[in-house]
Coordinates of C-alpha atoms and ligand atoms in Angstrom, one line a residue:
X1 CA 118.4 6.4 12.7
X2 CA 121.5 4.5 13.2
X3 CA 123.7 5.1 16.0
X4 CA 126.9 3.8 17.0
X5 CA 127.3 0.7 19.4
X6 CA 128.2 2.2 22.8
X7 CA 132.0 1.9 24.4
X8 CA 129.8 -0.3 27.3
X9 CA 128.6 -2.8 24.7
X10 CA 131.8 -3.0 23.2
X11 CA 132.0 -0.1 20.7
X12 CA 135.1 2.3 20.5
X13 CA 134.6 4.9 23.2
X14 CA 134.6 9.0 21.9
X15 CA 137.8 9.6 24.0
X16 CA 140.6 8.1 25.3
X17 CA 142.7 11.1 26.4
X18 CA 142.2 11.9 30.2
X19 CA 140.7 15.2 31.1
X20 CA 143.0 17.9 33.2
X21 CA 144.6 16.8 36.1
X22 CA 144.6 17.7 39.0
X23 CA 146.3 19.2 41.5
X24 CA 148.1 21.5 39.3
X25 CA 151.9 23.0 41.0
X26 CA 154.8 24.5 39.7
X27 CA 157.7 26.5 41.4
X28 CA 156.0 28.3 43.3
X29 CA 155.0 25.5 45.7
X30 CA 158.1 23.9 45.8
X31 CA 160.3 27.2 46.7
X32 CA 157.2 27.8 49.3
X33 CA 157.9 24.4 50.6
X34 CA 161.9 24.5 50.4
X35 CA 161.5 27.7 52.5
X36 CA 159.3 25.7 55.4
X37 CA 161.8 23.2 55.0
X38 CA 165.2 24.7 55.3
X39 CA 163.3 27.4 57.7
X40 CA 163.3 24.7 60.5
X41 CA 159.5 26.1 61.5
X42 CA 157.4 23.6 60.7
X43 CA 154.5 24.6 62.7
X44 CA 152.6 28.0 63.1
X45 CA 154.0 28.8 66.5
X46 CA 157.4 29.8 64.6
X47 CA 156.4 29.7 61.2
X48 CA 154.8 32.5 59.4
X49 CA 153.3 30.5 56.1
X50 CA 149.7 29.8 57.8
X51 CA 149.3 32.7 59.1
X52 CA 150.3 34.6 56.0
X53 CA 147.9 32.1 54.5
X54 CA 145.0 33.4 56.6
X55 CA 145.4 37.1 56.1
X56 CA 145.2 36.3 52.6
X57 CA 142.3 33.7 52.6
X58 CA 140.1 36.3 55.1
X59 CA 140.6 38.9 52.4
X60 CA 140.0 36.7 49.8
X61 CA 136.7 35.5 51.0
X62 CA 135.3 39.1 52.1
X63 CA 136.1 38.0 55.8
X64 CA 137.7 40.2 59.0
X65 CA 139.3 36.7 60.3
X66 CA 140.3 33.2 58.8
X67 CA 141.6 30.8 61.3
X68 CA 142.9 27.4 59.9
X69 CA 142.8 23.7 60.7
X70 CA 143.6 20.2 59.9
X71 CA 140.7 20.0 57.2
X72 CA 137.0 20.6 56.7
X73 CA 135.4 17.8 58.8
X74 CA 137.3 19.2 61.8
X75 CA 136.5 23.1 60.7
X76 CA 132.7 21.9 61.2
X77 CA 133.0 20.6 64.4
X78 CA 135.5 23.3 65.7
X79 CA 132.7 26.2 64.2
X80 CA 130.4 23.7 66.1
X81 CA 131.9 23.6 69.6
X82 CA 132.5 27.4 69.3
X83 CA 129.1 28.4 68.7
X84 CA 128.3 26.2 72.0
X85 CA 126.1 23.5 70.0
X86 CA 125.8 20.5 72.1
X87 CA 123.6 17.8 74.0
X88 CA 120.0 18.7 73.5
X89 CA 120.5 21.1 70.5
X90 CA 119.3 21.0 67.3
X91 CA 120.2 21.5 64.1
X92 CA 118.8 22.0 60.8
X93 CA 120.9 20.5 57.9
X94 CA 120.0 19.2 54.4
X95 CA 120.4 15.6 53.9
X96 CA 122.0 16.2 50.2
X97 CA 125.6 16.6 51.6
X98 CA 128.8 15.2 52.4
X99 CA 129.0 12.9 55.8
X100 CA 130.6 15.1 57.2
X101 CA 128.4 18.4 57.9
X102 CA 125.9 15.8 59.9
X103 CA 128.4 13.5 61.4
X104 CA 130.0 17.0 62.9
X105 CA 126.5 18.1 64.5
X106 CA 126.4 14.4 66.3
X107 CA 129.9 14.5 67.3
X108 CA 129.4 17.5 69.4
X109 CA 126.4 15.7 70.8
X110 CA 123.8 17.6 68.7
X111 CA 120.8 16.1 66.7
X112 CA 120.7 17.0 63.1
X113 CA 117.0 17.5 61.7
X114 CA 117.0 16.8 58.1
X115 CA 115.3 19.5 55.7
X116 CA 114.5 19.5 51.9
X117 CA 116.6 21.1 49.5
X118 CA 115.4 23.2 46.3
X119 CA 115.7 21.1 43.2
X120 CA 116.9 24.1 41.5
X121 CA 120.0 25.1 43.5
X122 CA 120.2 21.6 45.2
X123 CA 120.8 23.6 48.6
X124 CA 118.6 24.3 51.7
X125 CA 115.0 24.8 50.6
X126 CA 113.8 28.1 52.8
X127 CA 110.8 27.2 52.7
X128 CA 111.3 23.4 53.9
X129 CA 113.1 25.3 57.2
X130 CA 109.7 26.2 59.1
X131 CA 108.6 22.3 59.4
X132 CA 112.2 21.3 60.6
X133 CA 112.2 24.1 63.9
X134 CA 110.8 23.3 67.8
X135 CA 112.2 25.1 70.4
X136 CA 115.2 22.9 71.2
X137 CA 116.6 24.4 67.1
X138 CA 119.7 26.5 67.6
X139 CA 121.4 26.3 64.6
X140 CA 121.0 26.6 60.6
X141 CA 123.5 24.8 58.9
X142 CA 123.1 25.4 55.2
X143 CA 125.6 23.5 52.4
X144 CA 126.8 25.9 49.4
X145 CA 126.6 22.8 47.3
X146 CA 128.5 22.4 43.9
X147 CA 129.8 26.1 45.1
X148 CA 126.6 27.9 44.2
X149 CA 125.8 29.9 47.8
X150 CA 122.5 28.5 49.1
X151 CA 119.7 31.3 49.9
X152 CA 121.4 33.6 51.9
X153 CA 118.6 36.3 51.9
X154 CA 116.0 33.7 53.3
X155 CA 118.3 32.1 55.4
X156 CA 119.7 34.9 57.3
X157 CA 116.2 36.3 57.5
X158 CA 115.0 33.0 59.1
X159 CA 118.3 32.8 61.7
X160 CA 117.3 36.5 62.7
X161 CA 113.3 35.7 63.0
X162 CA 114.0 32.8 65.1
X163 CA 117.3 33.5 67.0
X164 CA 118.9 31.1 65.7
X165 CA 122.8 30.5 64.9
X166 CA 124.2 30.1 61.3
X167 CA 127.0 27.9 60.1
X168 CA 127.5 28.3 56.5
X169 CA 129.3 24.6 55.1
X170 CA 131.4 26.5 52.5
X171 CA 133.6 23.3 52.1
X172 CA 133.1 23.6 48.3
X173 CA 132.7 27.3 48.0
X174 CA 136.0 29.4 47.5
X175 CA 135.0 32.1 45.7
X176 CA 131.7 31.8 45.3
X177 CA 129.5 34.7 46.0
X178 CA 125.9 36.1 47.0
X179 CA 125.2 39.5 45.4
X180 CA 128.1 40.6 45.4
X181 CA 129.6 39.1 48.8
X182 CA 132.0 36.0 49.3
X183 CA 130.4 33.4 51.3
X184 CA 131.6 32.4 54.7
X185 CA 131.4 34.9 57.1
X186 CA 127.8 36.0 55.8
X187 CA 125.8 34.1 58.9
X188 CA 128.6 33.5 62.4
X189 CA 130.8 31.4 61.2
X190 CA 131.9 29.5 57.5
X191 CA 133.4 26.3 57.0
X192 CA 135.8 25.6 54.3
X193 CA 137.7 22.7 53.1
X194 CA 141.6 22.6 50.9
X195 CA 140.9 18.5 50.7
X196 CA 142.8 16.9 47.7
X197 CA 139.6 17.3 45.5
X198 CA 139.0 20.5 46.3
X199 CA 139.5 24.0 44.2
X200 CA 141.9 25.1 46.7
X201 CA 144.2 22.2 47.9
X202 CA 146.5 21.4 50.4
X203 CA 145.8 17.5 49.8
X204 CA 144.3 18.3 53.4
X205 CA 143.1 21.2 55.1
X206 CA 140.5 23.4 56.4
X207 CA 139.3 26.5 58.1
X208 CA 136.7 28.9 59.5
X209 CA 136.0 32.1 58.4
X210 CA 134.0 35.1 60.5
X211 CA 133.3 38.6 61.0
X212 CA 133.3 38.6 65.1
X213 CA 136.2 39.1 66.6
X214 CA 134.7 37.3 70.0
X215 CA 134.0 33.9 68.1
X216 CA 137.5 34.6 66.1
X217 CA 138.8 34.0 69.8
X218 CA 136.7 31.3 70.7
X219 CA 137.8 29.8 68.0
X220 CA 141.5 30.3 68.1
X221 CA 141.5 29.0 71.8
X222 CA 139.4 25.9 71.2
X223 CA 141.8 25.1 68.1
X224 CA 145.0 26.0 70.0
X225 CA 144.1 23.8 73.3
X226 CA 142.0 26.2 75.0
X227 CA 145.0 28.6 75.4
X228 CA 144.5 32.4 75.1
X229 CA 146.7 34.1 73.0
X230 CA 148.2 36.7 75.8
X231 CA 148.3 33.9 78.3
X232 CA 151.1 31.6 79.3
X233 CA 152.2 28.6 77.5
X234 CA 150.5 26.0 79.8
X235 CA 147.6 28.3 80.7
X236 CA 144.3 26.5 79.1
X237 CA 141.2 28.3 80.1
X238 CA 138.6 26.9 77.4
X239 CA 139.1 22.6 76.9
X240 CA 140.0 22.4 73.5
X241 CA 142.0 20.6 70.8
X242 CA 145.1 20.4 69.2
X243 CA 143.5 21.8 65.6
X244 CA 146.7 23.7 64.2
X245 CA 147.5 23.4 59.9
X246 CA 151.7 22.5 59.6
X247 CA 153.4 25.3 58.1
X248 CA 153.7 22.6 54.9
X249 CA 149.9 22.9 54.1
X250 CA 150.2 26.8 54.7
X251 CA 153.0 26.9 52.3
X252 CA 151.6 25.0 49.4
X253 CA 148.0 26.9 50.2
X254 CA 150.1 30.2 49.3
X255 CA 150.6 29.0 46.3
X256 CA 147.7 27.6 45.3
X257 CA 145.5 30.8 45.7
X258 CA 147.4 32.7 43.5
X259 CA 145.5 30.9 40.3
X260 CA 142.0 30.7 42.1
X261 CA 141.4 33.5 39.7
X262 CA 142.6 32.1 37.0
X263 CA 141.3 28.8 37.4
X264 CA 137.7 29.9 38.0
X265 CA 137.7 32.3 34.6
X266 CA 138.7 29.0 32.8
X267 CA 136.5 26.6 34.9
X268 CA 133.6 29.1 33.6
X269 CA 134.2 29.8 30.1
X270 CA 134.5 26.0 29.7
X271 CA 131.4 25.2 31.7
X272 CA 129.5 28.2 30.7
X273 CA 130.2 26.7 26.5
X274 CA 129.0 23.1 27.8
X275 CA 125.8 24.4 29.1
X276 CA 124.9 25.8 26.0
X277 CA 126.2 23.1 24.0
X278 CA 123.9 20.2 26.1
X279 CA 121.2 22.1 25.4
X280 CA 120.9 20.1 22.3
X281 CA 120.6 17.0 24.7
X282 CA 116.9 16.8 25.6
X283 CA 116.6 15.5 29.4
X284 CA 119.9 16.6 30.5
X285 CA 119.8 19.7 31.7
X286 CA 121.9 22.1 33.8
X287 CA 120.3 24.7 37.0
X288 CA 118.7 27.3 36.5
X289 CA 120.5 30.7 36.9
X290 CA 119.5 32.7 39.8
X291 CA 120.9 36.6 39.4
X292 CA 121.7 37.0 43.1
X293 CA 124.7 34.3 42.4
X294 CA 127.1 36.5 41.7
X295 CA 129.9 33.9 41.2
X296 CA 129.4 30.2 41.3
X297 CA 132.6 28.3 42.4
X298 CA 132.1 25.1 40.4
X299 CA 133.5 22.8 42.4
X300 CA 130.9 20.6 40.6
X301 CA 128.8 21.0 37.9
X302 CA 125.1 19.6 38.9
X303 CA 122.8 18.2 35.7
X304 CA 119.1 17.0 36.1
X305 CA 118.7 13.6 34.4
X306 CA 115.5 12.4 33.2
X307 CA 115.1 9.0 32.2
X308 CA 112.1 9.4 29.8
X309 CA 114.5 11.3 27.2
X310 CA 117.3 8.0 27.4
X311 CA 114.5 5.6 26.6
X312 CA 114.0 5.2 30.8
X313 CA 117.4 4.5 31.4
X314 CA 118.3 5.0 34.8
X315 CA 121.2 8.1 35.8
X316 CA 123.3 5.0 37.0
X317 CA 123.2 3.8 33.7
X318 CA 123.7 6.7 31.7
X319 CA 126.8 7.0 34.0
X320 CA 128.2 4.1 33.6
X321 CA 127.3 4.5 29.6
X322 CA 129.5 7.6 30.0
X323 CA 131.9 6.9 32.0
X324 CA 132.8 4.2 29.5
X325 CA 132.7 6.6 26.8
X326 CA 136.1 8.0 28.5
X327 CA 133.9 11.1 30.2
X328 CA 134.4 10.8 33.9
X329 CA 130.6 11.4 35.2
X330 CA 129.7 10.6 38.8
X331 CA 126.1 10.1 40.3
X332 CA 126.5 12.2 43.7
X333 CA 125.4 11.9 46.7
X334 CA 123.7 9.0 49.0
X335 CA 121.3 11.4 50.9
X336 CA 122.1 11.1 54.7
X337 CA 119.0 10.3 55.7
X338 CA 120.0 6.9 54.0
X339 CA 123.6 6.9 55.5
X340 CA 123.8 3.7 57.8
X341 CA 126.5 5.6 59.7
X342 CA 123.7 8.7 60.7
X343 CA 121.0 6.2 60.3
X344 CA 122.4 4.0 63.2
X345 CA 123.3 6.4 65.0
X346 CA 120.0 8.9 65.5
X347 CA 118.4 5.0 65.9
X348 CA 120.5 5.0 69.1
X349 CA 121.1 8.2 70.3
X350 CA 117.3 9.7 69.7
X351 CA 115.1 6.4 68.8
X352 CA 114.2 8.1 65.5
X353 CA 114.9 6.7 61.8
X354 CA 116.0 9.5 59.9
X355 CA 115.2 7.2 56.7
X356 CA 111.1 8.0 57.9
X357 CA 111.8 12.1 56.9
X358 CA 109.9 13.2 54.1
X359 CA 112.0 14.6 51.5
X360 CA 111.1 14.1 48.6
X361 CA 113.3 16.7 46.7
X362 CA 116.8 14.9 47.8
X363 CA 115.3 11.5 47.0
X364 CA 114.6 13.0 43.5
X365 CA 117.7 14.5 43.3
X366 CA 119.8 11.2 44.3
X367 CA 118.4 9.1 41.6
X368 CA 118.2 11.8 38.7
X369 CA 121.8 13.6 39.3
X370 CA 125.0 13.5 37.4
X371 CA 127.9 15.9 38.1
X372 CA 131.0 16.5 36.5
X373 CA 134.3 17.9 38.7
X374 CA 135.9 21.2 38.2
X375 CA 139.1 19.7 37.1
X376 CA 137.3 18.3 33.8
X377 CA 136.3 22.5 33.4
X378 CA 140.4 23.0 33.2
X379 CA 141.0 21.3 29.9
X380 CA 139.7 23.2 26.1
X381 CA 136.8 23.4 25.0
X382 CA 137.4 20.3 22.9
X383 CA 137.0 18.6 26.2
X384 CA 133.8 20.3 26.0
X385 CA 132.9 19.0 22.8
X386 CA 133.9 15.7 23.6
X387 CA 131.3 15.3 26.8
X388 CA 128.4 16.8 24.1
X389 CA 129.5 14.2 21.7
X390 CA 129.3 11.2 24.0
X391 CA 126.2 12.1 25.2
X392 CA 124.3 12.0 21.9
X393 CA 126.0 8.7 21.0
X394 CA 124.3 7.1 24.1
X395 CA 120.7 9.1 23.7
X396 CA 120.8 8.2 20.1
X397 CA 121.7 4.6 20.8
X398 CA 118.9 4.3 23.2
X399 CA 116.2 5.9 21.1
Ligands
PLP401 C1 134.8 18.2 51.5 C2 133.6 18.5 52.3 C3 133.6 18.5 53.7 C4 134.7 17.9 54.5 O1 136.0 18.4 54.2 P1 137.3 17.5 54.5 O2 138.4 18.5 54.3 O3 137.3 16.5 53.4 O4 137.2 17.0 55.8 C5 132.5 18.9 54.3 N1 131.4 19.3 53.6 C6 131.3 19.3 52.3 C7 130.1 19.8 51.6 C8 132.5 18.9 51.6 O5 132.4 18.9 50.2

């Protein structure tokens, strides 16, 4: 069969047009904006933007309270702190994440145990939990990866059976629901994230979401410098930290929610069409569908690679291959347990290497993953096309 020479060996890549960009605005943000502005109330304790912001994003999420924060590293270790996770507590984690929902658990002086994830959902594996528990374990902290909720039935079962705490990582998971039911406040406390990449942007931001209005206030006061919110202005019961959004990220996050709708319908017509359409690329392949997802918030869309369909090609060269072909395709995450950040400092802190953890699912999954970003689901289904088409080219010209 002849095949065309490949944009990385010189040939004329399938596309040069870029794919949607992203973050998308109009007038809305900057009247939102103007209004902060010319208001003079910059900050929440005059300004009424975040808080309006919270009402909406509680609501929006299925939630009784939203509380907001500088972003979601800091929403982590704020749920964290609030739960009372500290020196000599455990928690279990997967290792398939960003830095951040480990390096949270060690800043608050925490150890966090490593677990497998489920190659088809690439989120906690249930049944890797048991393994991971002793009786210093106080905390499940699952990741709704991709924005596809993570077993909720099994993990809230498992937090119940062993009394254990549960902090959903819902940094990528606007939206996204478990039969029926937005993530976030399903377990004590959710984490989400409005970074510049995200779905829901602020360029930064963050915030927790629960159902208890106890934690709610736990939060609030650690967030808000330990003050409680009938006490007097220097009045600091709890010692906490200056966590409060500006009334500018409030205002643009206003905005911005009003086409999470929207967005998602597109980002699923378009995604749901590429599925189907790859299906004509043997060795690509995209997760299974599990029913009890009741909406998937594709942030990213996760596909299995396997190099004995691309002539043993590894993912990072079918990437590249890709990329070059004007399709912008990343490879995911380095696993954790590999991170020389967390590596060095469990070495230090507990005398363990975390690189020694069996898990042989996330070392799969970081060398035989390729994901594509919700902004490239924004564009037509040409764009669509144009990712099917550049795939063949390369499988074709490794045959
Ligand atoms: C983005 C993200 C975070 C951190 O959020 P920031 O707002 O960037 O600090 C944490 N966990 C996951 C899974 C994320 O994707």
């Amino acid at each position: 069969m002849s095949s065309e020479l490949l944009a990385v060996d010189g040939g004329l890549p399938v596309r040069t047009r870029p794919f949607a960009s992203w973050p998308v605005f109009d007038e809305n943000e900057e009247r939102l904006l103007l209004e902060v502005l010319h208001s003079g109330d910059w900050g929440i304790l005059s300004g009424n933007k975040v808080t309006a912001f919270q009402e909406r994003f509680a609501a929006f999420q299925d939630a009784r309270f939203c509380l907001c924060v500088p972003n979601g590293t800091l929403a982590l270790e704020l749920g964290l702190l609030a739960l009372g996770i500290g020196e000599g507590d455990e928690v279990i984690l997967p290792a398939y994440t960003f830095i951040a929902t480990a390096s949270a658990v060690l800043r608050v002086g925490a150890k966090p145990v490593f677990a497998d994830i489920d190659l088809d959902t690439y989120t906690l594996d249930p049944e890797a939990i048991p393994a991971a528990l002793t009786e210093r374990t106080r905390l499940l902290l699952p990741v709704h990866l991709a924005g596809r909720p993570a077993d909720m039935d099994r993990l809230l079962s498992l937090a119940r059976e062993h009394n254990l705490r549960l902090l959903e990582d819902a940094c990528q998971a606007w939206s996204a629901e478990w039969r029926g039911v937005r993530v976030g406040a399903q377990g004590d406390l959710g984490a989400f994230s409005f970074q510049s990449s995200k779905n829901l942007t602020a360029g930064e931001g963050g915030a927790l979401v629960t159902n208890q209005p106890e934690l709610y206030e736990r939060c609030w006061s650690l967030h808000n410098v330990g003050r409680v919110r009938s006490g007097a202005w220097y009045q600091h019961e709890l010692l906490g930290l200056n966590l409060r959004m500006t009334e500018w990220q409030g205002a643009v996050l206003l905005a911005q929610i009003e086409r999470m709708q929207e967005h998602a319908r597109r980002r699923e017509q378009n995604a749901g069409y590429l599925i189907e359409a790859l299906s004509q690329v043997q060795g690509l392949e995209a997760l299974p569908v599990d029913e009890r997802v009741t909406r998937h918030a594709l942030h990213l869309l996760i596909l299995r690679y396997h190099p004995e369909y691309f002539h043993g090609h590894s993912a990072a060269q079918f990437a590249a291959a890709l990329s070059a072909e004007g399709i912008p395709v990343s490879q995911g995450y380095v696993p954790l347990h590999h991170s020389p950040a967390i590596r060095s400092t469990l070495m230090e802190r507990f005398n363990i290497d975390p690189a020694d953890t069996c898990l042989p699912n996330t070392e799969w999954a970081a060398e035989h993953t390729l994901w594509l970003l919700q902004n490239v689901f924004l564009g037509s289904q040409e764009d669509m096309d144009d990712i099917v088409r550049a795939a063949v080219k390369v499988q074709n010209a490794w045959r």
